[in-house]
Short mmCIF file of C-alpha atoms in Angstrom, two decimals:
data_model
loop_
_atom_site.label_atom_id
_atom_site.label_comp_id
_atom_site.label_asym_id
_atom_site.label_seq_id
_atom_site.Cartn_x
_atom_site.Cartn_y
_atom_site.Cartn_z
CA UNK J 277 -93.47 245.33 4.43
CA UNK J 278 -95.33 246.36 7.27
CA UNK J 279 -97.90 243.89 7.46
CA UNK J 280 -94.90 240.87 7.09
CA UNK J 281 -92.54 242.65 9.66
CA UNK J 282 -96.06 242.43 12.13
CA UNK J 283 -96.85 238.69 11.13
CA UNK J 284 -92.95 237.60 12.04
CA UNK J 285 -93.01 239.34 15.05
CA UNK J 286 -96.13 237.79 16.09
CA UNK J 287 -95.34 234.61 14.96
CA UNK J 288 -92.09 234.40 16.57
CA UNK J 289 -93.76 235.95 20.12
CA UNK J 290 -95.67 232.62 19.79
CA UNK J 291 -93.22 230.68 19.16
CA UNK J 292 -91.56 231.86 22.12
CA UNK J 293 -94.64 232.37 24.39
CA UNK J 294 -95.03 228.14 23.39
CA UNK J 295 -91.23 227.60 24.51
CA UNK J 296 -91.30 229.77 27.60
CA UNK J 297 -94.69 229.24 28.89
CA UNK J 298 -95.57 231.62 31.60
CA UNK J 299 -92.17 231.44 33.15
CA UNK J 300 -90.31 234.53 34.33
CA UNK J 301 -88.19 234.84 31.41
CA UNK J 302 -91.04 235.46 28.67
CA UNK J 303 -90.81 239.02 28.26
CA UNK J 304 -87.12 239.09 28.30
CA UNK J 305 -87.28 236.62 24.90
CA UNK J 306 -90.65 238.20 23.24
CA UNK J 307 -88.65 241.34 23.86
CA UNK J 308 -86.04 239.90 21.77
CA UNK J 309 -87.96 238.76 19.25
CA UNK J 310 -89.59 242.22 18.76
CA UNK J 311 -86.22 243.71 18.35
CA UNK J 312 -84.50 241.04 16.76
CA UNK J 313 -87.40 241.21 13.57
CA UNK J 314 -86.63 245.26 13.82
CA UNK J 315 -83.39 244.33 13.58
CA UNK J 316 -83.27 242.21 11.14
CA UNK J 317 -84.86 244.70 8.74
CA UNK J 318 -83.20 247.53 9.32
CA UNK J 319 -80.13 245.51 8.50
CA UNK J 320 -80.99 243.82 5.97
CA UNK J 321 -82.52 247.76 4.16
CA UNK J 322 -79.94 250.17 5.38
CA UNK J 323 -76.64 247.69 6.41
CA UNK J 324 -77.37 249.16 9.63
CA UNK J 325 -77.90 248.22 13.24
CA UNK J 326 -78.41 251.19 15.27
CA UNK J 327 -77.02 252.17 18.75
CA UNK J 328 -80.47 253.56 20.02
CA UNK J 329 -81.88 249.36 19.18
CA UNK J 330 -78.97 247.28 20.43
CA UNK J 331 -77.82 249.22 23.62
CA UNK J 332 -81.37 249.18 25.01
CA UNK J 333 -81.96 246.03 24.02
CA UNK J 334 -78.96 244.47 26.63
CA UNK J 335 -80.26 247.37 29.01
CA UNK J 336 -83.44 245.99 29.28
CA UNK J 337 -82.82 242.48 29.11
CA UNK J 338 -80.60 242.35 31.97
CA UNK J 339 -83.21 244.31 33.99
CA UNK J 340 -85.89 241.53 32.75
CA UNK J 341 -83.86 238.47 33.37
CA UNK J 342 -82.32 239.79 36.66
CA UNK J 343 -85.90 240.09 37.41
CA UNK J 344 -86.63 236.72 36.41
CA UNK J 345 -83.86 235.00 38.08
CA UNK J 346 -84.79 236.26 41.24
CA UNK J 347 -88.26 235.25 40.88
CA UNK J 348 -87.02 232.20 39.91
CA UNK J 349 -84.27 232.29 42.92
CA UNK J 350 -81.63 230.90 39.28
CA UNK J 351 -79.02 233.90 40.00
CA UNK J 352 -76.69 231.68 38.13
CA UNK J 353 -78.23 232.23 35.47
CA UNK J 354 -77.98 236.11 35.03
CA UNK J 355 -74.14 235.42 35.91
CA UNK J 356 -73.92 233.30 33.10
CA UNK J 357 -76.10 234.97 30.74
CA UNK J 358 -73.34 238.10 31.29
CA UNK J 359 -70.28 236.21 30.90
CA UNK J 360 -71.84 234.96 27.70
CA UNK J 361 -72.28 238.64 26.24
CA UNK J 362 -68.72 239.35 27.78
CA UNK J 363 -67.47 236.56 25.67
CA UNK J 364 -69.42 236.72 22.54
CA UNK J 365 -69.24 241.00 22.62
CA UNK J 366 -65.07 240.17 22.84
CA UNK J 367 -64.85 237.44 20.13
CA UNK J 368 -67.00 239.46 17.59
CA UNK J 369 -64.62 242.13 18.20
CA UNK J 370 -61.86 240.63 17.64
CA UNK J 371 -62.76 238.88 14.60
CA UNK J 372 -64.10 242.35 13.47
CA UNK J 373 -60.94 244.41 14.22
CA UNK J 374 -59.05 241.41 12.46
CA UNK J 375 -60.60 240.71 9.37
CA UNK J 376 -61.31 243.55 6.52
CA UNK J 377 -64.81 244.33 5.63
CA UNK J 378 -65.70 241.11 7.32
CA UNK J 379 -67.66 242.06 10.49
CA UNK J 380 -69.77 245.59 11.32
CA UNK J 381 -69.40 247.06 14.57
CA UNK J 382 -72.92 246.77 14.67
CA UNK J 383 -72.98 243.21 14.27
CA UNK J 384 -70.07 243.49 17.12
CA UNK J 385 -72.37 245.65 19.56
CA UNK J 386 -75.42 242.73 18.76
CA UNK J 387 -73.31 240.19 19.97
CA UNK J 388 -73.61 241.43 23.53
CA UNK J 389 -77.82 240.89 24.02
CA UNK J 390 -77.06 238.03 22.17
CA UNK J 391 -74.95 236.43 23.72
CA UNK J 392 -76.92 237.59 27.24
CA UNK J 393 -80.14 235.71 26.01
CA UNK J 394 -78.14 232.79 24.80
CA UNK J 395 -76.07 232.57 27.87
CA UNK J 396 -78.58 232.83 30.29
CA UNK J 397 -79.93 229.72 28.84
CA UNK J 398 -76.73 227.84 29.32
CA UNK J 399 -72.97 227.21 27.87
CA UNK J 400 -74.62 225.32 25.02
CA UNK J 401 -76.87 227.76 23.66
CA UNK J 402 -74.36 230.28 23.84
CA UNK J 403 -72.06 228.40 21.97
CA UNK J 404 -74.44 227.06 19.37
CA UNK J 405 -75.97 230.55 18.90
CA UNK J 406 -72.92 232.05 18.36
CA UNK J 407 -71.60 229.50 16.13
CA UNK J 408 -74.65 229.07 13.68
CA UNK J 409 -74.57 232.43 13.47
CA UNK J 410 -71.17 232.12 11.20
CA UNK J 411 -72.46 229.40 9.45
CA UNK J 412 -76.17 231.05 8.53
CA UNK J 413 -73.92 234.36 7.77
CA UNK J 414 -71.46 232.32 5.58
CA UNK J 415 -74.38 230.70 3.55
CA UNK J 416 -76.49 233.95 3.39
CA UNK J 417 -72.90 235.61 1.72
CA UNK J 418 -72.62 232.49 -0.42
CA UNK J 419 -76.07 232.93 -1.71
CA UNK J 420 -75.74 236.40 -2.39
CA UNK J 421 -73.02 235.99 -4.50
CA UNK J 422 -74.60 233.20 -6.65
CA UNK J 423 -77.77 235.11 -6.97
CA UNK J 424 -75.55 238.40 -8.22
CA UNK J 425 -73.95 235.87 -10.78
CA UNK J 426 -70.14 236.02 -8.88
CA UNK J 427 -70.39 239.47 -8.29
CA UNK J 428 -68.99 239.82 -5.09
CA UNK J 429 -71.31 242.05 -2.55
CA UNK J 430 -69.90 245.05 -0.86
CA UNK J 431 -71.44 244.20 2.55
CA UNK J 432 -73.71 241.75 3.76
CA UNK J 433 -75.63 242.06 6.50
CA UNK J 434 -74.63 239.79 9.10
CA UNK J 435 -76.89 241.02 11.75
CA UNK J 436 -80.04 238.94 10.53
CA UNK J 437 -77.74 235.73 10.32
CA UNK J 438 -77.02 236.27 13.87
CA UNK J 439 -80.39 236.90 15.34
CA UNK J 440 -82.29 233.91 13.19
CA UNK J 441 -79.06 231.46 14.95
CA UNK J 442 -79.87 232.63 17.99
CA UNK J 443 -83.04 232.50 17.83
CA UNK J 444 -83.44 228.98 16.49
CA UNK J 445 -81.09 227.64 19.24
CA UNK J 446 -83.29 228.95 21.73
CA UNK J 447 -86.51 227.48 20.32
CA UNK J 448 -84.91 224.31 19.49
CA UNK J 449 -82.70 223.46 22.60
CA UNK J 450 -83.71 222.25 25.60
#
């Protein structure tokens, strides 16, 4: 477990490291993707995201991408990038305090970072990553059930849908 947990990380630093270049932003999105492969995990073993992973991770990446944006003199950026964690943070909740059993408040406190990284990128990306997120969590739940033979889960994790959206959106867009 260990030794796959190191080779995604890696392989998604690269991945990122190849999008990014050595712009400002880089450690702001390999910070992600260390997090987001924790993350992923931990969710996906314990139906768990904890507090002491998520908050730190929106701490830190407003501190690196207000950094970057005023290297890169892009303030609109970090304006964006926190109106996107505004809105995605307040649709998750919603549709959590909505639905039954549908949405975690974990997968409610992710959406924040998320929605940070995706917005700083632009309106796109944020709404791409936070709609591919439904649709990889909607197929993960789909194939869960046909793998337990129409037994119906008691939770899946959605957290790992959200963070492989997001994260594909921001490799793959422009």
């Amino acid at each position: 477990m260990r030794l796959t947990t190191a080779a995604a990380t890696f392989a998604l630093s690269a991945l990122l490291a190849w999008r990014f270049g050595l712009s400002p932003e880089l450690p702001a999105y390999v910070l992600l993707a260390v997090a987001a492969v924790q993350l992923a995990r931990i969710d996906m073993l314990h139906h768990l995201l904890p507090n002491r992973m998520v908050l730190p991770l929106l701490g830190a990446g407003i501190v690196l991408l207000a950094a970057a944006s005023g290297v890169s003199g892009e303030v609109g950026s970090l304006l964006r990038g926190v109106a996107g964690a505004l809105i995605l943070f307040v649709l998750y909740l919603f549709l959590a305090l909505t639905s039954r059993n549908g949405l975690g408040m974990g997968d409610v406190k992710l959406a924040a970072p998320l929605g940070l990284y995706l917005g700083y990128l632009g309106w796109t990306h944020l709404f791409y990553g936070g709609a591919l997120g439904f649709v990889a969590g909607g197929l993960a739940s789909v194939l869960l059930v046909l793998k337990n033979r129409g037994n119906k889960p008691k939770e899946v994790p959605h957290g790992p849908s959200m963070l492989a959206a997001g994260l594909a959106v921001i490799l793959l867009l422009p």
